[in-house]
Amino acid sequence: MEQTGTDRFKTAILLLAAAGLIAGLGFTFADQPGIANLVWIAGILPALMALLVEILRSLRSGEVGLDIVAALSMSAALAFGETLAAAVVAVMYSGGTFLESFAEGRARREMRDLLSRVPRTAARYRSGGLEDVPLDEIAPGDRLLIRQGDVVPVDGTVASEAAFVDTSALTGESLPVRLVGGADAMSGSTNAGEAFDLTATRPARDSTYAGIVRLVEEAQASKAPMSRLADRWSLGFLAVTVAIAFAAWWFTGDPIRAVAVLVVATPCPLILAVPVALVAGLSRAAHFGVLIKGAGPLEAMARIHTLILDKTGTLTDGRPRIVSIDSRGGMDEDEILRLAATLEQASKHPVAQAIVTAAKARGLVLPVPTDVSEVPGEGVLGRVEGRAVVVGGEAFVAGRAGLSAADTAALPAGSVLVAIAVDGRLTGHLVMADPLREGAGLTLEALRREGISRILLATGDRAEVAERVTQGLGLDGLRSGLTPDQKVLLVLTERKNGPVMMVGDGVNDAPALAAADVGVAMGARGAAASAEAADVVLLVDRIDRLGSGIEIARASGRIAVESVVAGIGLSVLGMIAAACGYLTPVQGALLQEAIDVAVILNALRALRIMPRELATPATVDAASRQTELPEAVTS
């Protein structure tokens, strides 16, 4: 709300300044100069007062910006009766601040729902029934009902026989976990099975999820604000401006020459061109599915040299897939998959849904199963076209089909084995795993070409799983078994050697994303907490777009610098001309407007940036097909 109020205030200042300038010109043409001056002053004063307040705030925080030049030019023009020139400066300045504010606000509004996964209430057993109560009212020992799909609201222990929860947002484990009665359940995990009871062991404020939220808030609060690109030239430009204006007045005795110098010196190439180039860069990045939350993160992206990646949902797809089918009785692989998928249609288990998706991707026709019975977290049994089928874990299938558990080869780390029995006979196994994203190696190579010199993996998963998945990627380091606060520590350690970018997709990544110089969230399927904590959100589920975002950030930064150098150079030439008496204040203002137009047109070149990876139509078409294929397969 505060940001919205600030944006409205800046918009009002711009409208008043523009209306005053236009109305004053109208009265001038109507031969009413006295009224024109009053109207111009009425439009100038709000902009000047807002400018002075901003200058005082900057000075109080130890910053000296180019706003001082704009204030000097407006004040001097008013003092010596050059109200038209002051009005033009007021419009230029207020327009620049409006554009800069718009750049920040536009991106932030895309992620307005802060931490939307945080539950607000919980279903508590009381007096033989259920009541929905706020989280603050839950006390240790309370018995809660966790419905299917609910986020576990507080830390507790499973009070039912078993529970099946998705902890990927907390631990980085991509496959759901079965918890037996009495096992600990972390707040923030999602119930992926049937409803179960939970006995609270901690109040909500002391639970795991609340701690992660606090880590996000603390990391965000500790991050130093980035100074504007324009302010890097502020002191030098301010000194040159004052020196030329003072010299013009001192040697000629004409204060109007000093006013003309100050008007020409109004740093609109810095105030306007920089935000225009950066806003154009933000828009261009969004065109390729990279949402960058403001000009500050865009500028920071251009300076990144160290990249830290999460594993699950970032380097890997984050969803279990079939990596192989093992036939045990001569049955065709497609038939094994068809029978298993037919039965799994009755289950909402993530592994079951992955099996169904794989069958549909192969074009297999799935009939409707009958007599279906599911044991949550164990497996499903029923009849398919009159045949008795059992699908699930090895022990479950063996027990339900009356078989002895078969010997199986050692599975790769991080894999899950799904057994299938038909008519009392083991017919095969499906090996499920969370595979590396297609083209992940090429993506990392492209990032190194963009200047990323150090790439690390940080995951909450086990070391053997992480090593298997990332083998051959040429990473500079691998950190496994990390908790959220350990990921933050890793980011802070790496920041000592230069700017750090962190990429992740789960709630467990949110604190590290907030602590990094640039946090990037896989927002297509990632948790809202990580998306809110991040500075950049990848709106498409493709990590290769990260390289496109970095390239756009660096190109738009170069264009902004070019605009600044050209604009300042022309302004200095104009100041010298004004000091020599060749320009009046009004002419100086008009010249400055012409410089502004040229500089802004150059800044708008950022709208035409085309990342190298997407430079040819064939590449774009291929990228589009890659993006659409998973959606078509999973529909």
XYZ file of C-alpha atoms in Angstrom:
635
model
C 0.000 0.000 0.000
C 2.863 2.352 0.822
C 4.455 1.708 -2.561
C 1.130 2.311 -4.313
C 0.744 5.631 -2.482
C 4.246 6.682 -3.544
C 3.512 5.830 -7.176
C 0.286 7.846 -7.087
C 2.096 10.803 -5.563
C 4.757 10.774 -8.282
C 2.090 10.483 -10.950
C 0.264 13.475 -9.486
C 3.480 15.546 -9.455
C 4.110 14.721 -13.120
C 0.538 15.589 -14.117
C 0.675 18.918 -12.258
C 4.011 19.854 -13.851
C 2.861 18.878 -17.354
C -0.517 20.604 -16.942
C 1.203 23.745 -15.663
C 3.619 23.823 -18.608
C 0.878 23.322 -21.213
C -1.566 25.757 -19.592
C 1.156 28.384 -19.209
C 2.021 28.101 -22.891
C -1.649 28.545 -23.688
C -1.839 31.763 -21.664
C 1.378 32.967 -23.306
C -0.108 32.541 -26.760
C -3.216 34.348 -25.478
C -0.988 37.283 -24.535
C -1.448 36.792 -20.775
C 2.174 36.541 -19.563
C 1.339 37.357 -15.943
C -1.145 34.500 -15.660
C 1.229 32.231 -17.571
C 3.966 32.846 -15.005
C 1.586 32.089 -12.125
C 0.431 28.881 -13.779
C 4.004 27.782 -14.446
C 4.963 28.506 -10.821
C 1.953 26.495 -9.645
C 3.187 23.525 -11.686
C 6.822 23.949 -10.643
C 6.428 24.279 -6.864
C 5.028 20.755 -6.161
C 7.859 19.184 -8.199
C 10.460 21.380 -6.507
C 9.138 20.620 -3.009
C 9.091 16.868 -3.718
C 12.617 17.166 -5.097
C 13.879 18.959 -1.991
C 12.353 16.324 0.280
C 14.048 13.596 -1.774
C 17.388 15.415 -1.577
C 17.109 15.727 2.225
C 16.375 11.999 2.509
C 19.381 11.166 0.346
C 21.690 13.449 2.314
C 20.444 11.973 5.587
C 21.435 8.518 4.338
C 24.832 9.783 3.166
C 24.064 9.836 -0.565
C 24.644 12.749 -2.942
C 22.633 12.380 -6.158
C 22.036 14.275 -9.343
C 18.735 15.572 -7.997
C 20.724 18.532 -6.622
C 21.447 19.771 -10.151
C 17.751 19.667 -11.044
C 16.897 21.560 -7.826
C 19.553 24.207 -8.527
C 18.346 24.746 -12.085
C 14.673 25.077 -11.081
C 15.458 27.359 -8.129
C 17.825 29.589 -10.115
C 15.379 29.875 -13.016
C 12.574 30.870 -10.639
C 14.804 33.342 -8.792
C 15.754 35.176 -11.992
C 12.311 35.105 -13.607
C 12.958 32.293 -16.128
C 9.745 30.486 -15.224
C 9.253 28.771 -18.607
C 12.687 27.181 -18.372
C 11.932 26.083 -14.792
C 8.627 24.571 -15.934
C 10.367 22.541 -18.633
C 12.909 21.277 -16.080
C 10.085 20.354 -13.670
C 8.399 18.212 -16.336
C 11.674 16.525 -17.272
C 12.533 15.721 -13.660
C 9.079 14.516 -12.569
C 8.839 12.396 -15.714
C 12.151 10.746 -14.889
C 11.184 9.881 -11.317
C 7.827 8.554 -12.510
C 9.491 6.215 -15.011
C 11.934 4.992 -12.386
C 9.113 4.300 -9.941
C 7.121 2.565 -12.665
C 10.048 0.247 -13.368
C 10.069 -1.014 -9.783
C 6.315 -1.137 -9.259
C 5.444 -2.970 -12.432
C 7.608 -5.970 -11.646
C 6.692 -6.115 -7.954
C 2.960 -6.216 -8.700
C 3.476 -9.457 -10.615
C 4.261 -11.227 -7.338
C 1.855 -9.499 -4.959
C 0.699 -12.558 -3.008
C 3.374 -12.891 -0.339
C 4.063 -16.407 0.903
C 0.709 -17.732 -0.304
C 1.480 -21.269 0.891
C 1.261 -20.221 4.525
C -1.952 -21.752 5.926
C -4.196 -19.408 7.913
C -6.268 -21.930 9.869
C -6.225 -25.596 10.870
C -8.915 -28.192 11.595
C -8.655 -29.131 15.306
C -10.501 -31.933 17.096
C -12.509 -30.544 20.006
C -15.486 -32.000 21.942
C -16.024 -34.857 19.513
C -16.014 -32.630 16.440
C -13.814 -30.439 14.257
C -13.328 -26.702 14.448
C -11.322 -24.391 12.214
C -9.024 -22.283 14.377
C -6.331 -19.687 13.599
C -2.799 -21.026 13.748
C -1.957 -18.880 16.756
C -4.499 -20.841 18.835
C -2.853 -24.221 18.214
C -0.954 -25.506 21.239
C 1.349 -28.513 21.688
C -0.775 -31.643 22.207
C -3.669 -30.492 19.999
C -4.890 -33.120 17.530
C -5.364 -31.773 13.995
C -6.903 -33.176 10.826
C -4.676 -32.707 7.758
C -6.855 -33.097 4.695
C -5.555 -34.240 1.313
C -3.694 -31.361 -0.356
C -3.397 -29.358 2.873
C -0.125 -27.786 3.951
C 0.894 -29.082 7.386
C 0.411 -25.972 9.570
C 2.678 -26.784 12.541
C 5.398 -29.266 13.433
C 3.967 -32.446 14.922
C 3.835 -36.237 14.936
C 1.627 -38.457 12.791
C -1.275 -39.690 14.936
C -2.729 -41.982 12.236
C -1.312 -45.317 11.092
C 0.543 -43.616 8.239
C 0.754 -40.422 6.224
C 2.072 -39.615 2.797
C 3.596 -36.136 2.471
C 5.396 -34.105 -0.167
C 8.397 -32.481 1.519
C 10.076 -31.204 -1.650
C 9.437 -27.578 -0.686
C 11.369 -28.108 2.554
C 14.035 -30.752 1.982
C 14.596 -30.774 -1.771
C 13.532 -34.460 -1.955
C 11.527 -34.705 -5.184
C 9.648 -37.907 -4.316
C 6.901 -37.942 -1.630
C 7.680 -39.613 1.691
C 5.661 -42.151 3.667
C 5.520 -41.438 7.398
C 4.442 -44.129 9.860
C 2.493 -43.406 13.023
C 4.547 -41.455 15.533
C 6.926 -40.051 12.889
C 7.710 -36.360 12.849
C 5.953 -34.231 10.220
C 7.358 -30.813 9.367
C 5.193 -27.774 8.882
C 5.227 -26.591 5.285
C 5.065 -30.103 3.822
C 1.966 -31.019 1.791
C -0.342 -33.977 2.377
C -0.013 -35.999 -0.836
C -2.151 -38.915 0.354
C -5.304 -39.550 2.320
C -6.287 -37.347 5.250
C -4.405 -38.078 8.462
C -4.287 -36.879 12.057
C -1.408 -34.861 13.453
C -0.497 -34.182 17.077
C 1.059 -30.720 17.355
C 4.445 -30.626 19.102
C 5.190 -26.908 18.663
C 3.165 -23.741 18.340
C 2.996 -22.238 14.843
C 5.432 -19.410 15.638
C 8.169 -21.927 16.589
C 7.577 -24.394 13.747
C 9.840 -25.109 10.794
C 7.826 -23.168 8.221
C 7.579 -20.054 10.391
C 11.345 -20.177 10.869
C 11.880 -20.259 7.110
C 9.572 -17.255 6.684
C 11.577 -15.358 9.311
C 14.816 -16.237 7.528
C 13.402 -14.772 4.325
C 12.371 -11.559 6.071
C 15.721 -11.164 7.845
C 17.724 -11.804 4.684
C 15.636 -9.280 2.763
C 16.029 -6.674 5.500
C 19.805 -7.142 5.664
C 20.370 -6.674 1.944
C 21.862 -3.251 1.261
C 19.863 -1.211 -1.279
C 21.562 -0.788 -4.630
C 22.387 2.763 -5.659
C 21.148 3.946 -9.010
C 23.456 3.677 -11.978
C 23.115 7.433 -12.570
C 24.462 8.364 -9.146
C 27.891 6.977 -10.008
C 28.484 10.074 -12.089
C 26.681 12.482 -9.760
C 29.550 14.079 -7.845
C 31.720 14.663 -10.886
C 28.882 16.015 -13.001
C 27.678 18.223 -10.134
C 31.168 19.682 -9.687
C 31.564 20.392 -13.405
C 28.119 22.012 -13.585
C 28.658 24.324 -10.610
C 32.146 25.259 -11.846
C 30.926 26.227 -15.329
C 27.890 28.138 -13.990
C 29.976 30.030 -11.413
C 32.640 30.847 -14.003
C 30.021 32.147 -16.452
C 28.538 34.447 -13.782
C 31.921 35.510 -12.365
C 33.559 36.466 -15.626
C 30.512 38.066 -17.317
C 28.550 39.404 -14.353
C 25.389 38.015 -15.990
C 23.457 35.643 -13.709
C 21.212 34.577 -16.593
C 24.181 32.810 -18.177
C 24.572 30.795 -14.993
C 20.858 29.958 -15.099
C 21.211 28.841 -18.724
C 24.155 26.635 -17.774
C 22.172 25.013 -14.952
C 19.153 24.410 -17.201
C 21.269 22.799 -19.907
C 22.999 20.792 -17.188
C 19.773 19.299 -15.871
C 20.795 15.645 -15.819
C 17.847 14.249 -17.723
C 20.078 11.934 -19.781
C 20.863 10.340 -16.416
C 17.442 10.754 -14.811
C 15.486 9.607 -17.883
C 17.744 7.529 -20.127
C 18.866 5.111 -17.442
C 15.370 4.075 -16.287
C 14.142 3.944 -19.884
C 16.939 1.564 -20.875
C 16.434 -0.544 -17.772
C 12.633 -0.641 -18.099
C 13.113 -1.688 -21.718
C 15.458 -4.418 -20.491
C 12.871 -5.556 -17.936
C 10.197 -5.716 -20.628
C 12.477 -7.567 -23.017
C 13.415 -10.116 -20.369
C 9.736 -10.648 -19.499
C 9.102 -11.317 -23.201
C 11.317 -14.385 -22.863
C 9.718 -15.501 -19.593
C 12.218 -13.881 -17.204
C 10.478 -11.610 -14.691
C 13.040 -9.252 -13.123
C 11.672 -7.282 -10.168
C 13.060 -3.860 -10.880
C 16.053 -2.004 -12.257
C 18.261 -2.826 -9.256
C 18.177 -6.619 -9.786
C 18.616 -6.091 -13.538
C 21.790 -4.109 -12.922
C 22.991 -6.678 -10.380
C 22.475 -9.534 -12.867
C 24.990 -7.929 -15.203
C 27.716 -8.192 -12.522
C 27.210 -11.810 -11.428
C 30.225 -14.126 -11.533
C 29.194 -16.910 -9.091
C 26.087 -19.071 -9.549
C 24.619 -21.391 -6.884
C 21.997 -23.876 -8.086
C 19.495 -25.973 -6.180
C 19.016 -29.497 -7.536
C 15.384 -30.539 -7.301
C 13.184 -28.612 -9.705
C 16.136 -26.541 -10.930
C 18.814 -28.782 -12.425
C 16.317 -31.639 -12.345
C 12.707 -31.549 -13.501
C 11.320 -31.978 -9.976
C 8.789 -34.614 -11.051
C 9.358 -38.383 -10.976
C 9.664 -40.038 -14.391
C 10.076 -43.581 -15.659
C 13.715 -44.147 -16.547
C 13.435 -47.857 -17.380
C 10.948 -50.772 -17.527
C 12.113 -54.226 -16.424
C 10.077 -57.162 -17.792
C 10.092 -60.292 -15.615
C 7.812 -62.646 -17.553
C 8.285 -61.859 -21.202
C 5.480 -59.304 -21.225
C 5.964 -56.366 -23.586
C 7.126 -53.123 -21.901
C 4.190 -51.167 -23.312
C 1.752 -53.742 -21.965
C 3.355 -53.596 -18.505
C 3.080 -49.817 -18.554
C -0.503 -49.927 -19.881
C -1.727 -52.253 -17.148
C 0.043 -50.307 -14.409
C -1.160 -46.933 -15.689
C -4.735 -48.170 -16.065
C -4.865 -49.093 -12.393
C -2.952 -45.980 -11.292
C -5.655 -43.765 -12.826
C -7.557 -44.312 -9.579
C -4.759 -42.834 -7.447
C -3.691 -39.236 -6.851
C -0.233 -40.315 -5.743
C 2.480 -38.289 -7.598
C 4.222 -41.482 -8.703
C 0.910 -42.878 -9.952
C 0.224 -39.725 -11.909
C 3.717 -39.881 -13.427
C 3.025 -43.449 -14.614
C -0.285 -42.377 -16.177
C 1.438 -39.438 -17.874
C 4.126 -41.703 -19.324
C 1.518 -44.117 -20.719
C -0.434 -41.314 -22.369
C 2.776 -39.913 -23.820
C 3.296 -43.281 -25.561
C -0.222 -43.112 -26.955
C -1.474 -46.072 -24.906
C -5.248 -46.403 -24.491
C -6.202 -46.822 -20.835
C -9.484 -48.589 -19.983
C -11.408 -48.013 -16.759
C -10.240 -50.251 -13.877
C -12.702 -52.004 -11.548
C -12.699 -53.177 -7.926
C -9.944 -50.710 -7.131
C -8.541 -50.491 -3.611
C -5.670 -48.204 -2.557
C -3.426 -48.426 0.466
C -2.038 -44.870 0.816
C 1.718 -44.784 0.465
C 1.889 -48.498 -0.408
C 0.115 -49.259 -3.675
C -3.083 -50.001 -5.593
C -4.854 -53.244 -6.503
C -7.857 -53.954 -8.701
C -8.951 -55.523 -11.962
C -8.069 -54.425 -15.488
C -10.005 -56.077 -18.322
C -10.795 -58.980 -15.984
C -7.193 -59.465 -14.841
C -6.097 -59.009 -11.226
C -3.411 -56.295 -11.124
C -1.341 -55.057 -8.191
C 0.952 -52.011 -8.472
C 3.152 -50.545 -5.727
C 6.241 -51.162 -3.645
C 8.036 -54.510 -3.935
C 6.915 -55.778 -0.519
C 3.334 -54.570 -0.996
C 2.971 -56.256 -4.396
C 4.577 -59.479 -3.164
C 2.309 -59.609 -0.127
C -0.923 -58.858 -1.995
C -0.131 -61.177 -4.902
C 1.022 -64.031 -2.653
C 4.604 -63.927 -3.924
C 7.964 -63.949 -2.234
C 9.877 -60.681 -2.580
C 12.055 -60.982 -5.687
C 15.699 -60.127 -5.686
C 16.314 -56.827 -7.440
C 19.479 -55.191 -8.631
C 20.773 -52.258 -6.641
C 19.008 -49.108 -7.712
C 20.814 -45.892 -8.547
C 20.736 -43.382 -5.701
C 17.504 -41.413 -5.614
C 15.481 -43.973 -7.617
C 12.199 -45.634 -6.644
C 11.109 -49.122 -7.750
C 7.456 -49.785 -8.644
C 6.493 -53.447 -8.981
C 3.596 -54.822 -11.095
C 1.930 -58.216 -10.622
C -0.760 -59.614 -12.947
C -2.912 -62.599 -11.975
C -0.594 -63.515 -9.121
C 2.589 -63.348 -11.206
C 5.294 -60.678 -11.034
C 5.473 -59.206 -14.531
C 7.956 -56.394 -14.146
C 9.234 -53.237 -12.516
C 9.140 -49.551 -13.339
C 12.243 -47.648 -12.234
C 11.305 -44.046 -11.346
C 13.698 -41.136 -10.787
C 13.910 -37.363 -10.955
C 16.107 -36.918 -14.043
C 18.406 -34.093 -14.989
C 16.743 -31.467 -17.157
C 17.346 -31.972 -20.851
C 20.109 -29.655 -22.020
C 21.273 -28.786 -18.490
C 24.906 -29.224 -19.487
C 24.519 -26.931 -22.505
C 22.803 -24.373 -20.294
C 25.716 -24.306 -17.859
C 28.151 -23.914 -20.753
C 26.113 -20.970 -22.057
C 26.153 -19.385 -18.597
C 29.936 -19.652 -18.486
C 30.079 -17.885 -21.856
C 28.058 -15.073 -20.273
C 30.808 -14.563 -17.700
C 29.752 -16.928 -14.896
C 33.115 -18.222 -13.675
C 32.010 -20.331 -10.685
C 28.995 -22.692 -10.548
C 28.051 -24.602 -7.373
C 25.273 -27.022 -6.463
C 23.516 -26.595 -3.095
C 20.895 -29.205 -2.219
C 19.112 -30.692 0.746
C 19.319 -34.101 -0.930
C 21.826 -36.826 -0.110
C 25.385 -36.611 -1.461
C 25.153 -39.809 -3.517
C 21.953 -38.601 -5.215
C 23.435 -35.210 -6.027
C 26.679 -36.722 -7.349
C 24.852 -39.163 -9.604
C 22.553 -36.533 -11.066
C 25.250 -33.917 -11.705
C 27.957 -36.234 -13.007
C 29.674 -34.723 -16.054
C 28.308 -31.203 -15.613
C 31.684 -29.759 -14.653
C 30.474 -28.032 -11.502
C 33.005 -26.140 -9.414
C 31.572 -27.463 -6.151
C 28.790 -29.600 -4.658
C 27.218 -29.074 -1.228
C 24.661 -31.680 -0.149
C 22.448 -32.289 2.861
C 22.031 -28.563 3.460
C 19.310 -27.053 5.638
C 17.825 -23.653 4.663
C 20.106 -21.749 7.039
C 23.163 -23.651 5.758
C 22.261 -22.573 2.222
C 22.166 -18.966 3.451
C 25.606 -19.441 5.014
C 26.949 -20.805 1.718
C 25.594 -17.777 -0.161
C 27.112 -15.352 2.343
C 30.455 -17.150 2.175
C 30.549 -16.999 -1.619
C 29.549 -13.315 -1.598
C 32.935 -12.507 -0.072
C 34.478 -13.320 -3.460
C 32.006 -11.325 -5.569
C 28.307 -11.008 -6.495
C 26.338 -14.256 -6.163
C 23.217 -15.502 -7.935
C 21.150 -18.256 -6.288
C 18.604 -20.322 -8.246
C 15.975 -22.509 -6.570
C 12.313 -23.469 -6.609
C 11.249 -24.509 -3.119
C 10.372 -22.864 0.175
C 13.646 -24.240 1.537
C 15.467 -22.104 -1.049
C 13.687 -18.847 -0.167
C 16.102 -17.636 2.563
C 19.118 -18.237 0.318
C 17.410 -16.486 -2.589
C 16.789 -13.457 -0.391
C 20.374 -13.440 0.890
C 21.980 -13.589 -2.568
C 22.799 -10.523 -4.633
C 20.320 -11.898 -7.158
C 17.858 -14.636 -6.195
C 16.180 -16.534 -9.049
C 13.052 -18.646 -8.495
C 11.720 -21.283 -10.862
C 8.282 -19.714 -10.691
C 6.440 -21.879 -13.215
C 5.951 -24.577 -10.569
C 7.949 -23.222 -7.645
C 6.570 -22.218 -4.262
C 5.206 -18.713 -3.805
C 7.616 -18.117 -0.901
C 10.675 -18.636 -3.086
C 9.131 -16.560 -5.878
C 8.479 -13.669 -3.498
C 11.923 -13.826 -1.898
C 13.593 -13.853 -5.315
C 14.670 -10.871 -7.392
C 14.070 -12.792 -10.618
C 11.346 -15.318 -11.450
C 11.562 -17.681 -14.426
C 7.961 -17.811 -15.617
C 8.697 -20.696 -17.976
C 9.904 -24.015 -16.605
C 13.238 -23.780 -18.441
C 16.534 -22.976 -16.759
C 18.164 -22.064 -20.090
C 16.202 -18.797 -19.995
C 18.484 -17.758 -17.143
C 21.282 -17.221 -19.670
C 18.939 -15.125 -21.811
C 18.087 -12.995 -18.780
C 21.748 -12.388 -17.937
C 22.526 -11.466 -21.541
C 19.610 -9.023 -21.649
C 20.691 -7.499 -18.329
C 24.224 -6.908 -19.572
C 23.102 -5.548 -22.953
C 20.567 -3.151 -21.433
C 23.202 -1.997 -18.938
C 25.614 -1.258 -21.784
C 22.921 0.693 -23.628
C 22.170 2.684 -20.457
C 25.855 3.573 -20.083
C 26.088 4.547 -23.743
C 23.066 6.805 -23.318
C 24.549 8.406 -20.235
C 27.954 9.057 -21.823
C 26.434 10.502 -25.001
C 23.892 12.589 -23.089
C 26.396 13.984 -20.622
C 28.863 14.738 -23.383
C 26.244 16.718 -25.306
C 25.116 18.436 -22.104
C 28.667 19.577 -21.309
C 28.978 21.050 -24.817
C 25.631 22.804 -24.269
C 26.793 24.170 -20.919
C 29.897 25.647 -22.536
C 27.741 27.258 -25.251
C 25.400 28.693 -22.597
C 28.343 30.019 -20.565
C 29.604 31.810 -23.654
C 26.210 33.479 -24.139
C 25.048 31.496 -27.172
C 22.018 30.032 -25.389
C 19.280 31.624 -23.284
C 17.706 29.590 -20.444
C 14.676 28.716 -22.581
C 16.865 27.772 -25.543
C 18.996 25.740 -23.171
C 15.887 23.902 -21.930
C 14.803 23.170 -25.503
C 18.303 21.976 -26.389
C 18.240 19.731 -23.355
C 14.890 18.341 -24.515
C 16.427 17.540 -27.906
C 19.317 15.781 -26.165
C 16.812 13.877 -24.050
C 14.892 12.675 -27.114
C 18.078 11.450 -28.806
C 19.284 9.724 -25.660
C 15.927 8.093 -24.939
C 15.636 6.801 -28.509
C 19.029 5.201 -28.024
C 17.931 3.755 -24.680
C 14.891 2.197 -26.344
C 17.236 -0.018 -28.350
C 17.060 -2.286 -25.317
C 13.603 -3.323 -26.532
C 15.246 -5.009 -29.531
C 17.805 -7.074 -27.628
C 17.840 -10.642 -28.930
C 19.747 -13.207 -26.828
C 22.219 -15.255 -28.842
C 20.554 -18.511 -27.865
C 17.297 -17.276 -29.421
C 18.745 -15.283 -32.285
C 17.459 -17.356 -35.206
C 13.847 -18.205 -36.091
C 14.739 -21.884 -36.142
C 16.053 -21.677 -32.595
C 12.979 -19.797 -31.439
C 10.691 -22.371 -33.050
C 12.654 -25.209 -31.471
C 12.525 -23.479 -28.097
C 8.788 -23.037 -28.446
C 8.326 -26.710 -29.237
C 10.463 -27.657 -26.229
C 8.340 -25.465 -23.992
C 5.051 -26.794 -25.317
C 5.963 -30.496 -25.329
C 5.868 -31.088 -21.543
C 2.526 -29.277 -21.341
C 1.085 -31.472 -24.074
C 2.458 -34.628 -22.444
C 1.162 -33.784 -18.983
C -2.276 -32.600 -20.043
